[in-house]
mmCIF file of C-alpha atoms in Angstrom:
data_model
loop_
_atom_site.group_PDB
_atom_site.id
_atom_site.type_symbol
_atom_site.label_atom_id
_atom_site.label_comp_id
_atom_site.label_asym_id
_atom_site.label_seq_id
_atom_site.Cartn_x
_atom_site.Cartn_y
_atom_site.Cartn_z
ATOM 1 C CA MET A 97 118.300 98.852 77.803
ATOM 2 C CA ASP A 98 117.937 95.853 75.462
ATOM 3 C CA ALA A 99 115.945 92.692 76.179
ATOM 4 C CA SER A 100 119.040 90.782 77.297
ATOM 5 C CA THR A 101 119.831 93.282 80.061
ATOM 6 C CA PRO A 102 118.343 92.309 83.442
ATOM 7 C CA THR A 103 115.827 94.721 84.936
ATOM 8 C CA PRO A 104 117.536 96.606 87.801
ATOM 9 C CA ASN A 105 116.211 96.099 91.307
ATOM 10 C CA ALA A 106 114.691 99.023 93.178
ATOM 11 C CA ILE A 107 114.633 97.111 96.459
ATOM 12 C CA GLU A 108 116.511 94.013 97.539
ATOM 13 C CA LEU A 109 115.961 92.323 100.900
ATOM 14 C CA ILE A 110 118.685 89.959 102.074
ATOM 15 C CA ALA A 111 117.881 87.560 104.937
ATOM 16 C CA LEU A 112 115.716 90.305 106.466
ATOM 17 C CA THR A 113 114.579 89.339 109.955
ATOM 18 C CA LYS A 114 112.512 90.913 112.719
ATOM 19 C CA ARG A 115 112.351 89.290 116.151
ATOM 20 C CA TYR A 116 110.675 90.818 119.178
ATOM 21 C CA ALA A 117 111.926 90.726 122.744
ATOM 22 C CA GLN A 118 109.487 88.011 123.780
ATOM 23 C CA GLY A 119 110.964 85.712 121.145
ATOM 24 C CA SER A 120 108.275 85.907 118.478
ATOM 25 C CA VAL A 121 109.466 86.166 114.875
ATOM 26 C CA ALA A 122 107.529 88.610 112.693
ATOM 27 C CA VAL A 123 109.735 88.325 109.599
ATOM 28 C CA ASP A 124 111.929 85.253 109.178
ATOM 29 C CA ALA A 125 115.057 85.766 107.043
ATOM 30 C CA ILE A 126 113.286 86.656 103.813
ATOM 31 C CA ASP A 127 115.037 87.292 100.500
ATOM 32 C CA LEU A 128 113.244 89.399 97.899
ATOM 33 C CA ARG A 129 114.085 91.421 94.808
ATOM 34 C CA ILE A 130 111.624 94.039 93.556
ATOM 35 C CA ALA A 131 112.225 95.343 90.044
ATOM 36 C CA ALA A 132 112.582 99.066 89.452
ATOM 37 C CA ASN A 133 109.488 100.897 88.160
ATOM 38 C CA SER A 134 107.219 97.976 89.056
ATOM 39 C CA TYR A 135 104.117 97.607 91.202
ATOM 40 C CA CYS A 136 104.668 95.008 93.924
ATOM 41 C CA CYS A 137 101.991 93.831 96.354
ATOM 42 C CA LEU A 138 102.837 92.150 99.661
ATOM 43 C CA LEU A 139 99.867 89.931 100.366
ATOM 44 C CA GLY A 140 98.843 87.657 103.213
ATOM 45 C CA PRO A 141 96.619 87.208 106.261
ATOM 46 C CA SER A 142 96.856 89.340 109.395
ATOM 47 C CA GLY A 143 100.082 88.668 111.269
ATOM 48 C CA CYS A 144 101.956 87.253 108.274
ATOM 49 C CA GLY A 145 104.714 89.915 108.446
ATOM 50 C CA LYS A 146 103.806 92.023 105.410
ATOM 51 C CA SER A 147 103.299 95.327 107.265
ATOM 52 C CA THR A 148 106.398 94.754 109.393
ATOM 53 C CA THR A 149 108.400 94.202 106.213
ATOM 54 C CA LEU A 150 107.071 97.458 104.761
ATOM 55 C CA ARG A 151 107.877 99.380 107.939
ATOM 56 C CA MET A 152 111.442 98.018 107.953
ATOM 57 C CA ILE A 153 111.912 99.171 104.343
ATOM 58 C CA ALA A 154 110.560 102.600 105.355
ATOM 59 C CA GLY A 155 112.809 102.855 108.392
ATOM 60 C CA HIS A 156 109.864 102.996 110.800
ATOM 61 C CA GLU A 157 110.783 99.620 112.291
ATOM 62 C CA SER A 158 114.285 98.462 113.205
ATOM 63 C CA THR A 159 115.674 95.254 111.758
ATOM 64 C CA THR A 160 117.001 92.396 113.869
ATOM 65 C CA SER A 161 119.309 91.191 111.107
ATOM 66 C CA GLY A 162 119.669 91.241 107.351
ATOM 67 C CA ASP A 163 120.005 94.048 104.844
ATOM 68 C CA ILE A 164 117.801 96.400 102.816
ATOM 69 C CA LEU A 165 119.216 97.734 99.562
ATOM 70 C CA LEU A 166 117.656 100.553 97.542
ATOM 71 C CA GLU A 167 119.143 100.704 94.041
ATOM 72 C CA ASN A 168 122.177 98.775 95.362
ATOM 73 C CA ARG A 169 122.681 101.244 98.236
ATOM 74 C CA ASN A 170 122.493 99.714 101.705
ATOM 75 C CA ILE A 171 119.901 101.749 103.613
ATOM 76 C CA THR A 172 119.427 99.374 106.569
ATOM 77 C CA GLY A 173 120.846 101.755 109.158
ATOM 78 C CA LEU A 174 119.655 105.038 107.703
ATOM 79 C CA PRO A 175 116.867 107.159 109.219
ATOM 80 C CA ALA A 176 113.577 107.180 107.347
ATOM 81 C CA ALA A 177 114.097 110.660 105.883
ATOM 82 C CA ALA A 178 117.434 109.689 104.304
ATOM 83 C CA ARG A 179 116.328 106.479 102.577
ATOM 84 C CA GLY A 180 114.713 107.657 99.369
ATOM 85 C CA THR A 181 111.344 106.126 100.267
ATOM 86 C CA ALA A 182 108.009 107.684 101.225
ATOM 87 C CA MET A 183 104.996 106.135 102.952
ATOM 88 C CA MET A 184 101.268 106.416 102.336
ATOM 89 C CA PHE A 185 99.377 105.263 105.410
ATOM 90 C CA GLN A 186 96.039 103.477 105.710
ATOM 91 C CA SER A 187 94.383 106.477 107.373
ATOM 92 C CA PHE A 188 96.109 108.987 105.004
ATOM 93 C CA ALA A 189 97.230 110.784 108.243
ATOM 94 C CA LEU A 190 96.430 114.255 106.924
ATOM 95 C CA PHE A 191 96.511 117.188 109.354
ATOM 96 C CA PRO A 192 92.822 118.153 109.790
ATOM 97 C CA HIS A 193 93.557 121.831 110.529
ATOM 98 C CA LEU A 194 95.723 122.371 107.428
ATOM 99 C CA SER A 195 94.610 122.917 103.851
ATOM 100 C CA ALA A 196 95.443 120.364 101.176
ATOM 101 C CA LEU A 197 98.217 122.688 99.992
ATOM 102 C CA ASP A 198 99.778 123.023 103.427
ATOM 103 C CA ASN A 199 99.468 119.271 104.069
ATOM 104 C CA VAL A 200 101.460 118.586 100.913
ATOM 105 C CA ALA A 201 104.025 121.299 101.708
ATOM 106 C CA PHE A 202 104.462 120.307 105.351
ATOM 107 C CA SER A 203 107.607 118.176 104.992
ATOM 108 C CA LEU A 204 109.347 120.956 103.058
ATOM 109 C CA LYS A 205 108.402 123.384 105.818
ATOM 110 C CA MET A 206 110.089 121.079 108.334
ATOM 111 C CA LYS A 207 113.211 121.169 106.155
ATOM 112 C CA GLY A 208 113.268 124.958 106.237
ATOM 113 C CA VAL A 209 112.226 125.549 102.618
ATOM 114 C CA ASP A 210 110.832 129.038 102.189
ATOM 115 C CA LYS A 211 107.061 129.458 101.978
ATOM 116 C CA ALA A 212 106.849 130.568 98.352
ATOM 117 C CA THR A 213 109.002 127.673 97.103
ATOM 118 C CA ARG A 214 107.261 124.971 99.100
ATOM 119 C CA GLN A 215 103.794 126.181 98.196
ATOM 120 C CA ARG A 216 104.708 126.359 94.508
ATOM 121 C CA GLN A 217 106.013 122.761 94.580
ATOM 122 C CA ALA A 218 102.950 121.603 96.528
ATOM 123 C CA GLN A 219 100.587 123.304 94.078
ATOM 124 C CA ASP A 220 102.398 121.681 91.139
ATOM 125 C CA LEU A 221 101.936 118.237 92.693
ATOM 126 C CA LEU A 222 98.288 118.867 93.497
ATOM 127 C CA GLU A 223 97.778 119.868 89.863
ATOM 128 C CA ARG A 224 99.466 116.633 88.807
ATOM 129 C CA VAL A 225 97.003 114.521 90.801
ATOM 130 C CA ALA A 226 94.015 116.599 89.618
ATOM 131 C CA MET A 227 93.555 118.336 92.989
ATOM 132 C CA GLY A 228 94.869 121.810 92.206
ATOM 133 C CA HIS A 229 91.393 123.380 92.247
ATOM 134 C CA LEU A 230 90.839 122.113 95.814
ATOM 135 C CA ALA A 231 94.185 123.204 97.237
ATOM 136 C CA GLN A 232 92.642 125.430 99.921
ATOM 137 C CA ARG A 233 90.181 122.864 101.249
ATOM 138 C CA LYS A 234 90.829 121.043 104.503
ATOM 139 C CA PRO A 235 90.687 117.216 104.704
ATOM 140 C CA GLY A 236 87.212 117.256 106.277
ATOM 141 C CA GLU A 237 85.921 119.029 103.182
ATOM 142 C CA LEU A 238 87.280 116.353 100.822
ATOM 143 C CA SER A 239 85.974 112.914 99.839
ATOM 144 C CA GLY A 240 87.931 109.779 100.620
ATOM 145 C CA GLY A 241 89.276 109.610 97.077
ATOM 146 C CA GLN A 242 90.300 113.270 97.157
ATOM 147 C CA GLN A 243 92.068 112.766 100.490
ATOM 148 C CA GLN A 244 93.982 109.873 98.966
ATOM 149 C CA ARG A 245 95.211 112.083 96.127
ATOM 150 C CA VAL A 246 96.382 114.684 98.645
ATOM 151 C CA ALA A 247 98.196 111.964 100.586
ATOM 152 C CA LEU A 248 99.827 110.799 97.349
ATOM 153 C CA ALA A 249 100.974 114.331 96.514
ATOM 154 C CA ARG A 250 102.340 114.757 100.043
ATOM 155 C CA ALA A 251 104.352 111.537 99.702
ATOM 156 C CA LEU A 252 105.698 112.574 96.290
ATOM 157 C CA ILE A 253 106.971 115.989 97.385
ATOM 158 C CA THR A 254 110.017 114.333 98.969
ATOM 159 C CA GLN A 255 110.907 112.938 95.502
ATOM 160 C CA PRO A 256 111.137 109.293 96.620
ATOM 161 C CA ARG A 257 112.457 106.491 94.429
ATOM 162 C CA VAL A 258 110.110 103.998 96.107
ATOM 163 C CA LEU A 259 106.592 104.688 97.372
ATOM 164 C CA LEU A 260 105.377 102.436 100.209
ATOM 165 C CA LEU A 261 101.621 101.986 100.645
ATOM 166 C CA ASP A 262 100.200 100.434 103.821
ATOM 167 C CA GLU A 263 96.670 99.192 102.994
ATOM 168 C CA PRO A 264 95.806 102.564 101.423
ATOM 169 C CA LEU A 265 92.390 101.462 100.120
ATOM 170 C CA SER A 266 90.991 99.604 103.118
ATOM 171 C CA ALA A 267 89.170 102.650 104.550
ATOM 172 C CA LEU A 268 87.260 103.319 101.312
ATOM 173 C CA ASP A 269 83.860 101.979 100.295
ATOM 174 C CA PRO A 270 83.898 99.141 97.694
ATOM 175 C CA PHE A 271 82.992 101.311 94.678
ATOM 176 C CA LEU A 272 85.589 103.966 95.488
ATOM 177 C CA ARG A 273 88.170 101.277 96.247
ATOM 178 C CA ILE A 274 87.883 99.980 92.678
ATOM 179 C CA GLN A 275 88.134 103.499 91.283
ATOM 180 C CA MET A 276 91.144 104.407 93.401
ATOM 181 C CA ARG A 277 93.115 101.264 92.666
ATOM 182 C CA ALA A 278 92.846 102.150 88.974
ATOM 183 C CA GLU A 279 94.188 105.597 89.824
ATOM 184 C CA LEU A 280 97.076 104.176 91.832
ATOM 185 C CA ARG A 281 98.052 101.964 88.922
ATOM 186 C CA HIS A 282 97.851 104.963 86.588
ATOM 187 C CA TRP A 283 100.045 107.124 88.825
ATOM 188 C CA GLN A 284 102.629 104.374 89.245
ATOM 189 C CA LYS A 285 103.044 104.169 85.475
ATOM 190 C CA GLU A 286 102.824 107.940 84.987
ATOM 191 C CA LEU A 287 105.445 108.720 87.645
ATOM 192 C CA GLY A 288 107.790 105.855 86.786
ATOM 193 C CA LEU A 289 108.257 104.931 90.442
ATOM 194 C CA THR A 290 108.402 101.631 92.256
ATOM 195 C CA PHE A 291 105.289 101.045 94.389
ATOM 196 C CA ILE A 292 105.292 98.500 97.223
ATOM 197 C CA HIS A 293 101.739 98.012 98.430
ATOM 198 C CA VAL A 294 100.629 95.969 101.453
ATOM 199 C CA THR A 295 97.152 94.460 101.274
ATOM 200 C CA HIS A 296 95.166 91.527 102.614
ATOM 201 C CA SER A 297 92.881 91.597 99.552
ATOM 202 C CA GLN A 298 93.625 89.012 96.877
ATOM 203 C CA GLU A 299 91.432 90.870 94.383
ATOM 204 C CA GLU A 300 93.250 94.144 95.012
ATOM 205 C CA ALA A 301 96.679 92.549 94.592
ATOM 206 C CA MET A 302 95.707 90.805 91.353
ATOM 207 C CA ALA A 303 94.295 94.046 89.923
ATOM 208 C CA LEU A 304 97.355 96.146 90.770
ATOM 209 C CA ALA A 305 100.506 94.078 90.893
ATOM 210 C CA ASP A 306 103.210 93.292 88.405
ATOM 211 C CA THR A 307 104.608 91.084 91.162
ATOM 212 C CA MET A 308 102.731 89.466 94.045
ATOM 213 C CA VAL A 309 104.545 88.337 97.191
ATOM 214 C CA VAL A 310 102.408 85.951 99.259
ATOM 215 C CA MET A 311 103.520 85.767 102.899
ATOM 216 C CA ASN A 312 102.625 83.439 105.763
ATOM 217 C CA HIS A 313 104.046 83.254 109.311
ATOM 218 C CA GLY A 314 106.851 85.685 108.477
ATOM 219 C CA ARG A 315 108.037 83.815 105.403
ATOM 220 C CA ILE A 316 107.511 84.170 101.684
ATOM 221 C CA GLU A 317 105.365 81.377 100.252
ATOM 222 C CA GLN A 318 105.479 82.496 96.618
ATOM 223 C CA VAL A 319 106.631 85.345 94.373
ATOM 224 C CA GLY A 320 105.261 85.758 90.861
ATOM 225 C CA SER A 321 102.905 87.576 88.560
ATOM 226 C CA PRO A 322 99.197 87.460 89.458
ATOM 227 C CA HIS A 323 98.657 84.966 86.635
ATOM 228 C CA GLU A 324 101.440 82.699 87.896
ATOM 229 C CA VAL A 325 100.350 82.798 91.517
ATOM 230 C CA TYR A 326 96.684 82.212 90.765
ATOM 231 C CA ASN A 327 97.164 79.469 88.186
ATOM 232 C CA ARG A 328 100.220 77.751 89.677
ATOM 233 C CA PRO A 329 100.090 78.114 93.477
ATOM 234 C CA ALA A 330 103.336 76.939 95.030
ATOM 235 C CA SER A 331 101.732 75.484 98.156
ATOM 236 C CA GLU A 332 98.443 74.412 99.669
ATOM 237 C CA PHE A 333 98.454 77.622 101.698
ATOM 238 C CA VAL A 334 98.701 79.808 98.579
ATOM 239 C CA ALA A 335 95.934 77.862 96.816
ATOM 240 C CA ARG A 336 93.565 78.206 99.775
ATOM 241 C CA PHE A 337 94.469 81.826 100.534
ATOM 242 C CA MET A 338 94.081 83.022 96.956
ATOM 243 C CA GLY A 339 90.635 81.444 96.796
ATOM 244 C CA GLY A 340 88.949 80.050 93.717
ATOM 245 C CA HIS A 341 90.729 76.712 94.156
ATOM 246 C CA ASN A 342 89.843 73.314 95.532
ATOM 247 C CA VAL A 343 92.598 71.317 97.195
ATOM 248 C CA LEU A 344 91.994 67.622 96.536
ATOM 249 C CA ASN A 345 93.704 64.357 97.420
ATOM 250 C CA THR A 346 93.994 62.389 94.181
ATOM 251 C CA THR A 347 95.834 59.256 93.119
ATOM 252 C CA VAL A 348 98.785 61.439 92.056
ATOM 253 C CA GLY A 349 98.839 63.349 95.353
ATOM 254 C CA LYS A 350 97.420 66.599 96.594
ATOM 255 C CA VAL A 351 96.460 69.019 93.796
ATOM 256 C CA ALA A 352 94.680 72.332 93.293
ATOM 257 C CA VAL A 353 91.837 72.619 90.783
ATOM 258 C CA ARG A 354 90.231 75.971 90.012
ATOM 259 C CA ASN A 355 86.529 76.042 90.806
ATOM 260 C CA ASP A 356 85.698 77.207 87.284
ATOM 261 C CA HIS A 357 87.543 74.209 85.818
ATOM 262 C CA ILE A 358 85.416 71.599 87.571
ATOM 263 C CA ARG A 359 82.526 70.139 85.567
ATOM 264 C CA LEU A 360 79.428 68.445 86.927
ATOM 265 C CA ALA A 361 78.107 65.141 85.595
ATOM 266 C CA PRO A 362 75.148 62.930 86.529
ATOM 267 C CA ALA A 363 75.652 61.249 89.900
ATOM 268 C CA LYS A 364 75.835 57.751 88.437
ATOM 269 C CA GLY A 365 78.290 58.736 85.719
ATOM 270 C CA ALA A 366 82.035 59.316 85.877
ATOM 271 C CA GLY A 367 83.618 61.559 88.450
ATOM 272 C CA TRP A 368 83.843 62.029 92.182
ATOM 273 C CA PRO A 369 80.415 61.589 93.812
ATOM 274 C CA ALA A 370 79.213 64.593 95.817
ATOM 275 C CA THR A 371 76.096 66.287 97.184
ATOM 276 C CA VAL A 372 75.161 69.900 96.510
ATOM 277 C CA SER A 373 74.998 71.725 99.859
ATOM 278 C CA ASP A 374 74.835 75.429 98.904
ATOM 279 C CA VAL A 375 73.743 77.488 95.900
ATOM 280 C CA GLU A 376 74.794 81.170 95.757
ATOM 281 C CA TYR A 377 73.657 83.403 92.902
ATOM 282 C CA GLN A 378 76.354 86.010 92.147
ATOM 283 C CA GLY A 379 74.936 87.638 89.019
ATOM 284 C CA SER A 380 77.177 86.595 86.146
ATOM 285 C CA TYR A 381 77.894 83.259 87.800
ATOM 286 C CA VAL A 382 76.516 80.816 90.363
ATOM 287 C CA LEU A 383 78.721 79.333 93.074
ATOM 288 C CA LEU A 384 77.875 75.827 94.257
ATOM 289 C CA GLY A 385 79.115 74.315 97.489
ATOM 290 C CA LEU A 386 79.431 70.536 97.446
ATOM 291 C CA GLN A 387 80.339 67.846 99.947
ATOM 292 C CA LEU A 388 82.370 64.943 98.589
ATOM 293 C CA ASP A 389 81.449 61.414 99.578
ATOM 294 C CA GLN A 390 85.045 60.543 100.507
ATOM 295 C CA ALA A 391 85.362 60.256 104.268
ATOM 296 C CA GLU A 392 88.661 62.170 104.308
ATOM 297 C CA ALA A 393 87.192 65.145 102.438
ATOM 298 C CA SER A 394 86.092 67.302 105.347
ATOM 299 C CA ASP A 395 86.325 70.547 103.378
ATOM 300 C CA LYS A 396 83.639 71.557 100.972
ATOM 301 C CA VAL A 397 84.376 71.823 97.288
ATOM 302 C CA SER A 398 83.223 74.886 95.338
ATOM 303 C CA VAL A 399 82.203 74.931 91.686
ATOM 304 C CA MET A 400 81.645 78.084 89.631
ATOM 305 C CA LEU A 401 79.080 77.879 86.849
ATOM 306 C CA SER A 402 78.209 80.616 84.399
ATOM 307 C CA GLU A 403 74.712 81.995 84.838
ATOM 308 C CA ALA A 404 73.784 80.588 81.405
ATOM 309 C CA ALA A 405 75.009 77.105 82.315
ATOM 310 C CA PHE A 406 73.099 77.166 85.585
ATOM 311 C CA VAL A 407 69.892 78.302 83.903
ATOM 312 C CA GLN A 408 70.232 75.464 81.422
ATOM 313 C CA THR A 409 70.922 72.894 84.154
ATOM 314 C CA PRO A 410 69.894 74.221 87.572
ATOM 315 C CA TYR A 411 71.056 72.563 90.792
ATOM 316 C CA HIS A 412 69.522 72.566 94.264
ATOM 317 C CA PRO A 413 70.734 71.581 97.744
ATOM 318 C CA GLY A 414 70.563 67.820 98.092
ATOM 319 C CA ASP A 415 71.177 67.069 94.401
ATOM 320 C CA ARG A 416 73.650 64.266 93.718
ATOM 321 C CA VAL A 417 76.388 64.955 91.153
ATOM 322 C CA GLY A 418 79.767 63.729 89.938
ATOM 323 C CA LEU A 419 82.798 66.022 89.696
ATOM 324 C CA THR A 420 85.226 65.873 86.767
ATOM 325 C CA TRP A 421 88.096 67.973 85.435
ATOM 326 C CA ALA A 422 90.732 67.712 82.742
ATOM 327 C CA PRO A 423 94.021 66.211 84.006
ATOM 328 C CA GLU A 424 96.000 69.245 82.807
ATOM 329 C CA GLN A 425 93.821 71.491 84.976
ATOM 330 C CA ALA A 426 94.944 69.781 88.203
ATOM 331 C CA HIS A 427 98.012 71.658 89.454
ATOM 332 C CA SER A 428 100.470 69.763 91.659
ATOM 333 C CA PHE A 429 102.116 72.071 94.196
ATOM 334 C CA GLY A 430 105.593 73.161 93.248
ATOM 335 C CA SER A 431 105.189 72.147 89.615
ATOM 336 C CA ALA A 432 105.876 74.564 86.790
#
């Protein structure tokens, strides 16, 4: 495929909608294309519709209207087992009384595959995720990271084209979470599959995704690479949700300015006058909370300083400062 050929879509959602009987709308006519062999993260606060969207793609939740296409094949009305997708759940959902090998082989057993064949395929997959030597252990004898690899192997045994992951790292401790997200990214590239991963963690999405889909109230607020979404938020919601931004009312309208792009000046110099309210030491950087003098500025502004800059010019609660930034570092919503 040459550079002029468009990347094929693994998944396409067309006006996909989910309404519940009481009238609430969980997913509101969203359109989305997810490129084949990419890592896509659906991101947003609780109740934004991201998990419902994932479950509709999986076939675990019915659609109210709209269509789901997998590699240009309409799968909207198909049962989950016939779609070409597989799901990894938040809890891993491993059978506690079965060995890792039998957990991985279970779906083939349900399809009537003979024992020798299914165990050979399961062992091959466990070897592929570096768990072959623990094939006979039960889930309770495995660490959280090892259980995740077993869950991955179990999902892969159905030979899916798209792997769906519902907050798969949320049950892990912070150190293991970082380790396992690196592994997920590795396996996505190694296997050449499309991963669609639901998370509420901005950091997790930025670390993993080729494409981030930020959702709010059942709608898509922005689709783009992590760099695009973080540096050019499409709306005030995206800027605030992603964090690291200050939303300010300026003479040219409402803009977002990254907290590491704001500079502090003496209080009587140029800039927006403000008072330091909080100082948080974070190791490699220091995060300052400031209250602007403007009456309409009810929200605090945050400023990130390198540890070296803070040591050179320390600040304390109650200090008066002026805030400045370069005009090109103020992003107007919706601008390119």
